[in-house]
C-alpha cells in the first residue's frame, strides 16, 4: 500500500526539474507511505518522464522497494495497492519459466505485464492504482482497479501530463489554482460527493474504475480503455440452498486472500451484518486470537457498541472499543475534511478517521465490511426503489401530493435525531411518479429545486446525471440489479471508498474489503433478485449463508449506520464557523450562491425552525474547502 505520483513533460527537461516536481508531489502524501519512497526519471530529446511513490510496507518488507524495473531496465512500475491473487499468478508465471527476485506482488504485476501487456490488468484481483513506463513501446500506462478502491487523478496542461493518488499532489504542481467545475459543483451539492470521472476542478479528472490510460509519448496522445469489457452476466440456475453454499464458500475464500500480510492485521467490527461476517470468517481461519476494533458514541441514539460486543465475545477476539465524544470528532474536523482535497460531505468520515487512528495503534492492516450492501442488496433505498413502483401504481399522484403536504407538518423535526420521523419523511419524499425516483433517492444533498433556488444561474447545470445514465445504460432504473449497478458506478466509488481510503491512509492504515471481489459481485448479479431482497429481508442470502454461526435473530437486527449528529453541532459547537460562511462580503465575492436563499436555509436550521442538516452540512463542507483552497493558500 502506498501512494503514487507521475509527470510527463512534453519536452526535454533536465533531471533536476523533474526531480523537484516529483519531490513536491511525493512529500504531500507521506501519510500514505511513511516507510519508504522512491523515484524514476527518464529524459529524452522529446520528453521527460518521472514516476514516484511513497510506500507503506505490508508484503515483502525487505525487498519490495519501488520503482521496480525489468531485467533490461526498459520497463518501470510504481504501484499502490494489494494484489490478492499474486501468489497464484506467480506460480503460473514460474511454470512458464519466469524467475523472480522478490516475494512482492509488485514484481508479479511487472512480470505479468512483460508476458501479456495491458491484458495483464484483467488478471489482477485486488485494489490498485499503478503506472508502468515501457521504453520499448514509448508509452506510459496508468490503471485503476475494478471497484475504484484506490484513487487516481490526472490532468493535462500545455506542457505537462500529471497523475497522482491524491488531488493535492496535482494542485500544488500547477502554476495557478484551477477554476471550479460547474459539473463537479452540481454533482457535489446533489450527491454530497463527486463521482468519477469528475472532480471539483475544471480539467482535472478521476480515472474511472476498471479503466487504464495509454499515453503515447511520441505523439502526446491519450487513450482511455476499459480493463474488463461489459459482458452480459448469464442468470444462474442454482437453487437457493446451492447459491447459499456458494456465497459462504466465496466469502471465506475472499477473506482468506485478503488476509495475506507480513504485518499485524485485524478487523473493523461495527456489529452490522457485513463486518460481523468478515470477522467471523477471519476468526475461523486463524488459530490465534484476532484483534477487533469498534467505535461508540456518547450520544446513545448513535451508539451501537452492544452489537459489536456480541460478535467479539462470540469469536473470542482481542476486542478494542473506543467511545468518542463530540469534542473528539470536532477536534479533527479540519484535518479530515480538508484531506479530501475537494468538497466531501459524508459525515461518517469523521468516526471512520477516529476508528482508523485507534486501530493503527495496534495493527497495520484492517479488514472491513465495505461493499457488502452493494454486493448483497443491503440499503434501505433498495426497498424504496421497489416500493416506489408498487406505490405509484396504486396511489394516484394527487392523493400522494396531499399525503406529502400533511406529512411534512406532522413529521417536521427540529433536531438531528434521525429516528422514525426522519426515516418516514425520507421515505415519503422519495416517492416519485416520473423516471427519476432512484436518481432522486441517491441525491442526499440538495434537490433539483434547491439547486435552482440556492445557486446563481451561471453555476446551475441541467441533466446532471445524463453521463451516468448513459455509462450505466440505465436511465429508468427499476430492478435491484439496476440500483446496484448505479451505486457501483457512483456512490461506491465516489463516496464509500473515498471515505475509507482517505481517512485510513491519513493514519497510514491499510483497509481491505473482502466483499469487493469482482467474482463475488458478478455471482450475486446472476442470482434471482429475491435471493438478495426477499420481502423485508435485505441481504437475505448472505444472512442465511451465515445464520448458523450467529445467535438466533442477530443478523436481522437493524443497523443505523456510522452517522454523527452534525446537524446539532451546526447549531452549537460549529455555529460560529458556520455563521462566518454566510457573511455577505464572502458570499458576494464567491458569486456562486443566491445570498438571500442561503441565509434563509442556514438561519432556519440554526433557529430550529427546520432540520436542514444535510443541506447545511454540505454548504458548510463546501465553504470550508473553498476558503482553504482559494483564500487561505
XYZ file of C-alpha atoms in Angstrom:
633
model
C 0.000 0.000 0.000
C 1.321 3.397 -0.917
C 0.689 6.476 -2.955
C 1.979 7.157 -6.448
C 2.725 10.255 -8.490
C 3.865 10.877 -12.033
C 4.617 13.585 -14.553
C 5.330 13.692 -18.272
C 6.956 16.842 -19.594
C 6.103 17.177 -23.269
C 9.597 18.489 -23.997
C 13.044 17.633 -22.711
C 13.714 18.792 -19.151
C 16.817 18.490 -17.024
C 16.698 15.813 -14.345
C 16.697 18.409 -11.544
C 13.422 19.955 -12.794
C 11.696 16.565 -12.965
C 13.012 15.510 -9.565
C 11.883 18.780 -7.990
C 8.342 18.256 -9.307
C 8.235 14.651 -8.077
C 9.555 15.662 -4.661
C 6.796 18.235 -4.218
C 4.152 15.705 -5.256
C 5.572 12.918 -3.092
C 6.095 14.979 0.053
C 2.389 15.841 0.124
C 1.372 12.184 0.546
C 3.868 10.955 3.140
C 0.905 9.792 5.242
C 0.083 7.222 2.530
C 3.544 5.665 2.768
C 5.767 6.662 5.683
C 8.043 3.609 5.416
C 9.890 4.266 2.165
C 9.957 6.296 -1.028
C 11.462 6.092 -4.498
C 11.553 7.794 -7.863
C 12.405 7.105 -11.502
C 13.327 9.707 -14.133
C 13.910 9.240 -17.864
C 14.697 12.126 -20.191
C 14.927 12.132 -23.993
C 15.021 14.800 -26.695
C 11.234 14.963 -26.944
C 10.038 14.381 -23.399
C 10.882 13.643 -19.777
C 9.072 11.037 -17.659
C 9.089 10.878 -13.871
C 7.333 8.385 -11.571
C 7.475 8.346 -7.782
C 5.893 6.602 -4.816
C 5.558 6.543 -1.042
C 5.418 3.069 0.492
C 3.533 1.576 3.417
C 5.251 -1.798 3.747
C 2.787 -4.688 4.101
C 4.169 -7.571 1.992
C 7.856 -8.359 1.389
C 9.141 -5.791 3.848
C 12.809 -6.220 2.882
C 12.854 -6.369 -0.935
C 9.645 -4.810 -2.261
C 11.062 -1.344 -2.900
C 9.743 0.735 -5.791
C 10.084 1.789 -8.536
C 10.755 -1.732 -9.755
C 12.409 -2.473 -13.098
C 12.509 -5.232 -15.678
C 15.787 -7.082 -16.195
C 16.739 -4.866 -19.155
C 15.687 -1.700 -17.251
C 13.336 -0.757 -20.105
C 10.135 -1.159 -18.074
C 9.469 0.544 -14.730
C 6.465 0.321 -12.395
C 5.114 2.192 -9.380
C 2.129 0.588 -7.687
C -0.321 1.489 -4.922
C -2.468 -1.301 -3.507
C -2.537 -5.040 -2.965
C -2.985 -7.919 -5.420
C -4.703 -10.728 -3.555
C -4.150 -13.456 -6.159
C -0.481 -12.609 -6.711
C 0.744 -15.982 -5.390
C -1.490 -17.843 -7.849
C -0.311 -15.625 -10.708
C 3.298 -16.060 -9.609
C 3.023 -19.853 -9.702
C 1.553 -19.687 -13.205
C 4.422 -17.497 -14.380
C 7.019 -19.731 -12.716
C 5.533 -22.718 -14.537
C 6.235 -20.768 -17.745
C 9.884 -20.351 -16.744
C 9.674 -16.835 -15.304
C 12.090 -16.192 -12.428
C 11.562 -13.820 -9.501
C 13.937 -11.893 -7.250
C 11.425 -10.773 -4.604
C 8.293 -12.056 -2.881
C 6.300 -8.886 -3.631
C 3.093 -8.527 -5.616
C 4.657 -5.575 -7.473
C 7.129 -7.854 -9.228
C 4.288 -10.199 -10.207
C 2.469 -7.327 -11.957
C 5.690 -6.334 -13.732
C 6.440 -9.878 -14.953
C 2.815 -10.415 -15.945
C 2.892 -7.186 -17.974
C 6.049 -8.373 -19.740
C 4.190 -11.546 -20.707
C 0.776 -10.126 -21.632
C 0.978 -6.353 -21.980
C -2.068 -4.414 -20.762
C -4.120 -7.640 -20.899
C -2.339 -8.406 -17.620
C -4.564 -5.914 -15.812
C -7.536 -8.267 -16.315
C -5.839 -10.977 -14.264
C -5.444 -8.831 -11.159
C -7.780 -9.485 -8.227
C -7.136 -6.612 -5.900
C -7.145 -2.898 -5.281
C -4.666 -0.844 -7.228
C -3.575 2.374 -8.827
C -0.441 1.817 -10.883
C 1.672 3.248 -13.667
C 4.075 1.471 -15.999
C 6.640 3.158 -18.234
C 7.505 0.975 -21.228
C 10.548 2.369 -23.056
C 10.209 -0.254 -25.797
C 6.695 0.913 -26.706
C 7.418 4.550 -25.818
C 4.227 4.579 -23.748
C 3.086 5.088 -20.169
C 0.149 3.021 -18.883
C -1.886 4.104 -15.842
C -4.544 1.744 -14.427
C -7.181 1.683 -11.677
C -8.875 -1.328 -10.072
C -12.357 -2.669 -10.844
C -14.290 -1.004 -7.995
C -12.094 2.065 -7.557
C -10.773 1.200 -4.105
C -7.542 3.041 -4.861
C -7.719 6.605 -6.220
C -6.123 8.010 -9.373
C -6.348 11.597 -10.626
C -4.943 13.071 -13.812
C -4.771 16.266 -15.829
C -3.077 17.522 -18.941
C -1.711 21.016 -19.492
C 0.006 22.638 -22.455
C 3.387 21.364 -21.338
C 2.753 18.506 -18.874
C 0.640 15.495 -18.022
C 0.244 14.733 -14.296
C -1.221 11.787 -12.413
C -1.413 11.110 -8.674
C -3.097 9.163 -5.872
C -4.365 12.379 -4.301
C -5.536 15.664 -5.776
C -3.206 17.729 -3.595
C -0.158 16.432 -5.479
C -1.531 17.757 -8.772
C -2.993 21.026 -7.486
C 0.284 22.047 -5.882
C 2.223 21.308 -9.078
C 0.187 23.686 -11.213
C 1.154 27.355 -11.676
C -2.300 28.526 -10.515
C -5.367 27.085 -8.806
C -7.753 25.695 -11.440
C -11.274 27.086 -11.676
C -14.304 25.319 -10.228
C -16.024 22.811 -12.491
C -19.731 23.588 -12.850
C -20.414 19.877 -13.332
C -18.415 18.961 -10.223
C -20.142 21.678 -8.202
C -23.641 20.493 -9.131
C -22.771 16.839 -8.537
C -21.419 17.671 -5.098
C -24.464 19.618 -3.983
C -26.851 16.951 -5.294
C -24.960 13.899 -4.016
C -22.668 15.284 -1.233
C -19.691 13.807 -3.155
C -18.315 13.886 -6.712
C -18.131 10.573 -8.623
C -15.557 9.781 -11.326
C -14.610 10.986 -13.850
C -15.385 14.420 -12.403
C -13.675 16.468 -9.713
C -14.448 19.908 -8.322
C -11.820 21.337 -10.675
C -12.289 22.080 -14.339
C -9.875 19.982 -16.419
C -8.800 17.616 -13.614
C -10.315 14.148 -13.621
C -10.542 10.915 -11.708
C -9.608 7.868 -13.765
C -12.758 5.760 -13.657
C -12.610 2.327 -12.023
C -11.844 -0.575 -14.354
C -10.048 1.731 -16.814
C -6.495 2.382 -17.924
C -4.796 5.251 -19.720
C -2.357 4.718 -22.569
C -0.146 7.772 -23.024
C 1.753 7.768 -26.334
C 4.977 9.688 -25.695
C 5.759 10.119 -29.376
C 2.504 11.882 -30.231
C 1.467 13.129 -26.753
C -1.931 11.493 -27.183
C -4.121 9.792 -24.594
C -6.429 6.809 -24.942
C -8.643 5.519 -22.128
C -9.920 1.948 -22.296
C -11.788 -0.480 -20.070
C -9.879 -3.284 -18.414
C -12.823 -5.685 -18.236
C -15.383 -5.324 -21.036
C -19.088 -5.061 -20.196
C -20.135 -8.639 -20.778
C -23.701 -9.748 -20.153
C -23.925 -11.826 -16.981
C -25.820 -15.056 -17.506
C -28.571 -15.768 -14.990
C -27.831 -18.552 -12.549
C -29.969 -21.684 -12.325
C -28.771 -22.531 -8.831
C -31.363 -23.290 -6.186
C -31.381 -21.040 -3.132
C -29.617 -23.664 -0.986
C -26.952 -24.215 -3.653
C -26.417 -20.474 -4.050
C -26.269 -20.042 -0.274
C -23.438 -22.585 -0.008
C -21.610 -20.872 -2.858
C -21.905 -17.494 -1.109
C -20.445 -18.962 2.071
C -17.576 -20.527 0.142
C -16.748 -17.425 -1.902
C -16.718 -15.136 1.123
C -14.439 -17.431 3.076
C -12.092 -17.556 0.066
C -12.157 -13.794 -0.308
C -11.428 -13.191 3.387
C -8.536 -15.654 3.200
C -6.999 -13.977 0.141
C -7.321 -10.548 1.735
C -5.684 -11.612 4.990
C -2.236 -12.249 3.456
C 0.109 -9.864 5.259
C 3.590 -9.700 6.750
C 2.369 -7.272 9.429
C -0.353 -7.445 12.162
C -3.957 -7.480 10.913
C -7.395 -7.010 12.498
C -10.998 -6.145 11.587
C -13.303 -3.160 11.902
C -16.312 -4.513 13.799
C -19.402 -2.306 13.825
C -21.766 -5.140 14.755
C -23.605 -4.955 11.437
C -24.037 -7.970 9.177
C -21.088 -7.267 6.885
C -18.345 -6.582 9.415
C -19.645 -9.418 11.632
C -19.420 -11.930 8.771
C -15.900 -10.809 7.843
C -14.819 -11.002 11.489
C -16.313 -14.474 11.900
C -14.576 -15.770 8.760
C -11.188 -14.398 9.791
C -11.525 -15.850 13.285
C -12.475 -19.269 11.867
C -9.356 -19.482 9.696
C -6.926 -18.155 12.313
C -5.505 -20.170 15.202
C -4.549 -17.160 17.292
C -6.979 -14.603 18.680
C -7.789 -11.876 16.195
C -7.971 -8.178 17.017
C -11.306 -6.401 16.510
C -11.974 -2.673 16.673
C -15.183 -0.742 17.185
C -16.173 2.792 17.988
C -19.072 4.080 20.061
C -20.633 7.451 20.810
C -21.604 9.277 23.961
C -24.950 10.154 22.349
C -26.854 6.889 22.851
C -29.082 7.247 19.781
C -25.927 6.955 17.646
C -24.168 4.267 19.710
C -24.360 0.599 18.688
C -21.431 -0.972 20.513
C -23.714 -3.551 22.120
C -23.875 -5.367 18.755
C -20.121 -5.443 18.239
C -19.642 -6.733 21.781
C -21.826 -9.753 20.994
C -19.688 -10.723 17.994
C -16.390 -10.035 19.766
C -17.434 -12.340 22.599
C -18.670 -14.959 20.132
C -15.340 -15.182 18.266
C -13.282 -14.581 21.444
C -11.320 -11.703 19.934
C -8.992 -9.185 21.486
C -11.641 -6.506 21.315
C -10.763 -2.817 21.365
C -13.693 -0.476 21.917
C -13.370 3.289 21.810
C -16.103 5.654 22.985
C -15.707 9.063 21.418
C -17.186 12.377 22.404
C -18.451 15.208 20.277
C -15.253 17.065 21.117
C -13.083 14.176 19.861
C -14.788 14.378 16.482
C -14.861 18.160 16.193
C -11.181 18.409 17.102
C -10.252 16.623 13.881
C -12.894 18.132 11.573
C -10.468 20.403 9.715
C -7.828 17.714 9.296
C -10.328 15.174 7.979
C -12.448 17.305 5.663
C -9.567 19.187 4.064
C -7.646 15.983 3.345
C -10.228 15.065 0.684
C -8.869 17.968 -1.420
C -12.354 18.727 -2.740
C -15.779 19.170 -1.105
C -16.921 15.944 0.576
C -19.899 15.890 2.954
C -20.258 12.297 4.155
C -20.179 12.947 7.902
C -19.351 9.300 8.643
C -15.808 10.168 7.519
C -15.308 11.679 10.990
C -15.793 8.468 13.032
C -14.086 6.430 10.276
C -10.992 8.565 10.783
C -11.100 8.037 14.545
C -11.527 4.273 14.404
C -8.655 4.174 11.890
C -6.462 6.220 14.214
C -7.213 3.951 17.175
C -6.778 0.801 15.083
C -3.372 1.914 13.766
C -2.087 1.895 17.346
C -2.404 -1.903 17.296
C -2.262 -3.184 13.679
C -1.221 -2.002 10.225
C -3.998 -3.684 8.195
C -7.756 -3.889 8.859
C -10.406 -5.924 7.063
C -13.726 -4.098 6.655
C -17.307 -4.860 5.650
C -17.361 -2.182 2.953
C -19.189 -3.165 -0.224
C -21.491 -5.667 1.465
C -24.564 -3.505 0.871
C -23.794 -3.019 -2.819
C -22.905 -6.669 -3.398
C -25.838 -8.183 -1.488
C -28.548 -5.511 -1.649
C -28.466 -4.105 1.861
C -29.553 -0.487 1.618
C -32.953 0.819 2.663
C -33.036 2.759 -0.602
C -33.366 -0.562 -2.423
C -36.660 -1.073 -0.566
C -37.738 2.393 -1.547
C -36.911 1.737 -5.158
C -39.043 -1.413 -5.181
C -41.830 0.221 -3.167
C -41.949 3.217 -5.488
C -43.134 1.056 -8.374
C -45.909 -0.531 -6.325
C -46.954 2.662 -4.550
C -47.191 4.824 -7.690
C -49.249 2.141 -9.439
C -51.794 2.112 -6.594
C -51.883 5.650 -5.168
C -52.868 8.475 -7.564
C -50.356 11.322 -7.737
C -52.888 13.912 -6.474
C -53.561 11.768 -3.389
C -49.854 11.406 -2.703
C -49.430 15.167 -3.031
C -51.939 15.682 -0.190
C -50.258 12.971 1.914
C -46.899 14.656 1.363
C -48.238 18.063 2.441
C -49.741 16.662 5.647
C -46.695 14.528 6.468
C -44.315 17.488 6.216
C -46.164 19.166 9.083
C -46.561 16.021 11.191
C -43.015 14.732 10.655
C -41.148 18.024 10.880
C -38.027 17.777 13.058
C -36.064 20.451 14.809
C -33.030 18.411 15.807
C -30.749 15.871 14.147
C -32.145 12.687 15.721
C -32.631 10.510 12.595
C -35.292 8.423 14.283
C -38.635 7.147 12.973
C -39.847 10.613 11.928
C -36.688 11.175 9.912
C -36.978 7.814 8.164
C -40.684 8.170 7.350
C -40.140 11.653 5.995
C -37.261 10.423 3.853
C -39.409 7.580 2.511
C -42.381 9.799 1.615
C -40.184 12.461 -0.008
C -38.508 9.815 -2.153
C -41.736 8.780 -3.872
C -41.567 9.916 -7.497
C -44.083 9.480 -10.313
C -41.546 10.092 -13.078
C -38.434 8.205 -14.175
C -36.025 9.968 -11.820
C -37.060 8.467 -8.498
C -33.885 6.424 -7.916
C -31.706 9.321 -9.036
C -33.601 11.441 -6.501
C -33.174 8.810 -3.783
C -29.382 8.843 -4.144
C -29.314 12.651 -4.060
C -28.526 13.091 -0.373
C -27.826 16.818 -0.562
C -29.886 19.384 -2.457
C -32.869 18.582 -4.627
C -33.093 19.823 -8.195
C -35.427 22.580 -6.986
C -32.930 23.515 -4.244
C -30.178 23.858 -6.859
C -32.325 26.267 -8.861
C -33.076 28.235 -5.702
C -29.692 28.311 -3.977
C -27.184 28.569 -6.844
C -26.981 31.518 -9.195
C -27.988 30.678 -12.747
C -24.438 30.728 -14.134
C -23.482 27.875 -11.801
C -26.531 25.689 -12.440
C -26.256 22.679 -14.741
C -29.224 20.750 -16.054
C -29.489 16.983 -16.510
C -26.522 16.433 -14.233
C -26.894 12.646 -14.226
C -27.043 12.150 -18.013
C -23.424 10.963 -18.223
C -24.029 8.274 -15.588
C -27.302 7.182 -17.164
C -25.506 6.671 -20.446
C -22.482 4.975 -18.874
C -24.553 2.518 -16.845
C -27.053 2.042 -19.647
C -29.813 2.662 -17.086
C -31.875 5.825 -17.480
C -35.017 4.424 -15.858
C -33.870 2.030 -13.091
C -36.482 -0.458 -11.952
C -34.763 -3.607 -10.713
C -32.473 -4.302 -7.763
C -29.627 -5.016 -10.173
C -30.239 -1.634 -11.803
C -29.958 0.072 -8.427
C -26.787 -1.824 -7.526
C -25.179 -1.076 -10.879
C -25.797 2.650 -10.477
C -24.378 2.538 -6.964
C -21.238 0.737 -8.150
C -20.592 3.494 -10.676
C -21.463 6.362 -8.339
C -21.778 6.103 -4.556
C -19.392 3.183 -4.042
C -16.557 4.795 -5.995
C -17.342 8.429 -5.229
C -18.373 8.218 -1.576
C -17.807 4.969 0.330
C -14.371 4.097 -0.994
C -13.136 7.687 -0.969
C -14.137 7.976 2.683
C -12.347 4.797 3.739
C -9.225 5.346 1.651
C -8.566 8.938 2.728
C -9.368 8.529 6.414
C -7.439 5.263 6.826
C -4.431 6.366 4.766
C -4.301 9.644 6.686
C -3.465 7.320 9.607
C -1.148 5.116 7.497
C -3.562 2.196 7.927
C -4.403 -0.176 5.088
C -8.058 -1.229 4.781
C -9.170 -4.228 2.719
C -12.715 -5.278 1.887
C -13.393 -8.951 1.133
C -16.828 -8.077 -0.319
C -15.208 -6.041 -3.081
C -14.360 -9.068 -5.138
C -15.322 -8.940 -8.814
C -16.117 -12.660 -8.975
C -18.382 -12.395 -5.925
C -20.153 -9.302 -7.271
C -20.819 -10.917 -10.647
C -22.081 -14.039 -8.919
C -24.676 -12.096 -6.921
C -25.675 -10.196 -10.078
C -26.503 -13.563 -11.670
C -28.861 -14.621 -8.870
C -32.643 -14.103 -8.759
C -33.292 -10.793 -7.015
C -35.450 -12.342 -4.302
C -32.383 -14.294 -3.157
C -30.974 -10.929 -2.072
C -34.029 -8.843 -1.218
C -36.828 -11.126 -0.022
C -39.877 -9.213 1.150
C -38.452 -7.152 4.041
C -35.245 -9.136 4.437
C -32.275 -7.287 2.956
C -29.092 -9.248 2.136
C -31.248 -12.332 2.587
C -28.863 -14.895 1.091
C -25.849 -13.502 2.953
C -27.636 -13.738 6.291
C -28.899 -17.228 5.512
C -25.401 -18.337 4.438
C -24.039 -17.465 7.890
C -27.125 -17.743 10.117
C -25.906 -20.876 11.910
C -22.733 -19.112 13.048
C -24.532 -16.337 14.950
C -27.082 -16.180 17.788
C -30.640 -16.575 16.545
C -32.013 -13.322 15.157
C -28.736 -11.424 15.486
C -28.253 -10.863 11.758
C -31.814 -9.499 11.478
C -31.182 -6.652 13.924
C -31.396 -3.206 12.374
C -28.221 -1.180 11.883
C -28.456 2.574 11.512
C -25.029 3.252 10.045
C -21.996 5.280 11.030
C -23.671 8.680 11.400
C -22.791 11.581 13.652
C -25.091 14.401 14.833
C -23.601 17.147 12.669
C -26.968 18.882 12.477
C -26.808 19.558 16.215
C -23.166 20.668 16.015
C -24.038 23.255 13.376
C -26.369 24.864 15.935
C -23.818 24.649 18.730
C -20.065 23.987 18.539
C -19.749 24.737 14.812
C -22.224 27.634 14.779
C -19.611 30.389 14.899
C -17.723 28.930 11.958
C -20.945 28.357 10.011
C -22.044 31.954 10.561
C -18.725 33.182 9.167
C -19.510 31.270 5.972
C -22.708 33.272 5.332
C -21.202 36.713 5.743
C -22.372 38.839 2.821
C -18.929 40.016 1.596
C -17.798 36.385 1.279
C -20.961 35.194 -0.469
C -20.912 38.131 -2.894
C -17.216 37.661 -3.712
C -17.837 33.988 -4.495
C -20.714 34.718 -6.848
C -21.973 31.139 -6.518
C -24.960 31.395 -4.188
C -28.215 33.318 -4.063
C -27.421 35.075 -0.810
C -30.959 35.581 0.489
C -31.853 31.920 -0.039
C -28.654 30.618 1.572
C -29.223 32.881 4.576
C -32.776 31.565 4.915
C -31.634 27.930 4.676
C -28.909 28.323 7.297
C -30.831 30.549 9.708
C -33.915 28.311 9.658
C -31.686 25.412 10.691
C -29.858 27.347 13.408
C -33.088 28.764 14.819
C -34.659 25.292 14.968
C -37.413 26.134 12.512
C -36.390 23.220 10.285
C -33.925 20.343 10.282
C -31.787 21.169 7.235
C -28.903 19.016 8.412
C -27.713 17.524 5.123
C -28.178 20.687 3.086
C -26.441 22.944 5.590
C -23.666 20.403 6.267
C -22.988 20.208 2.511
C -22.795 24.003 2.364
C -20.504 24.023 5.433
C -18.126 21.467 3.872
C -18.046 23.354 0.575
C -17.271 26.674 2.245
C -14.534 25.126 4.372
C -12.896 23.709 1.234
C -13.377 26.915 -0.786
C -11.811 29.196 1.812
C -8.874 26.842 2.393
C -8.257 26.451 -1.340
C -8.823 29.899 -2.772
C -8.490 32.334 0.130
C -6.032 30.830 2.631
C -3.394 29.270 0.362
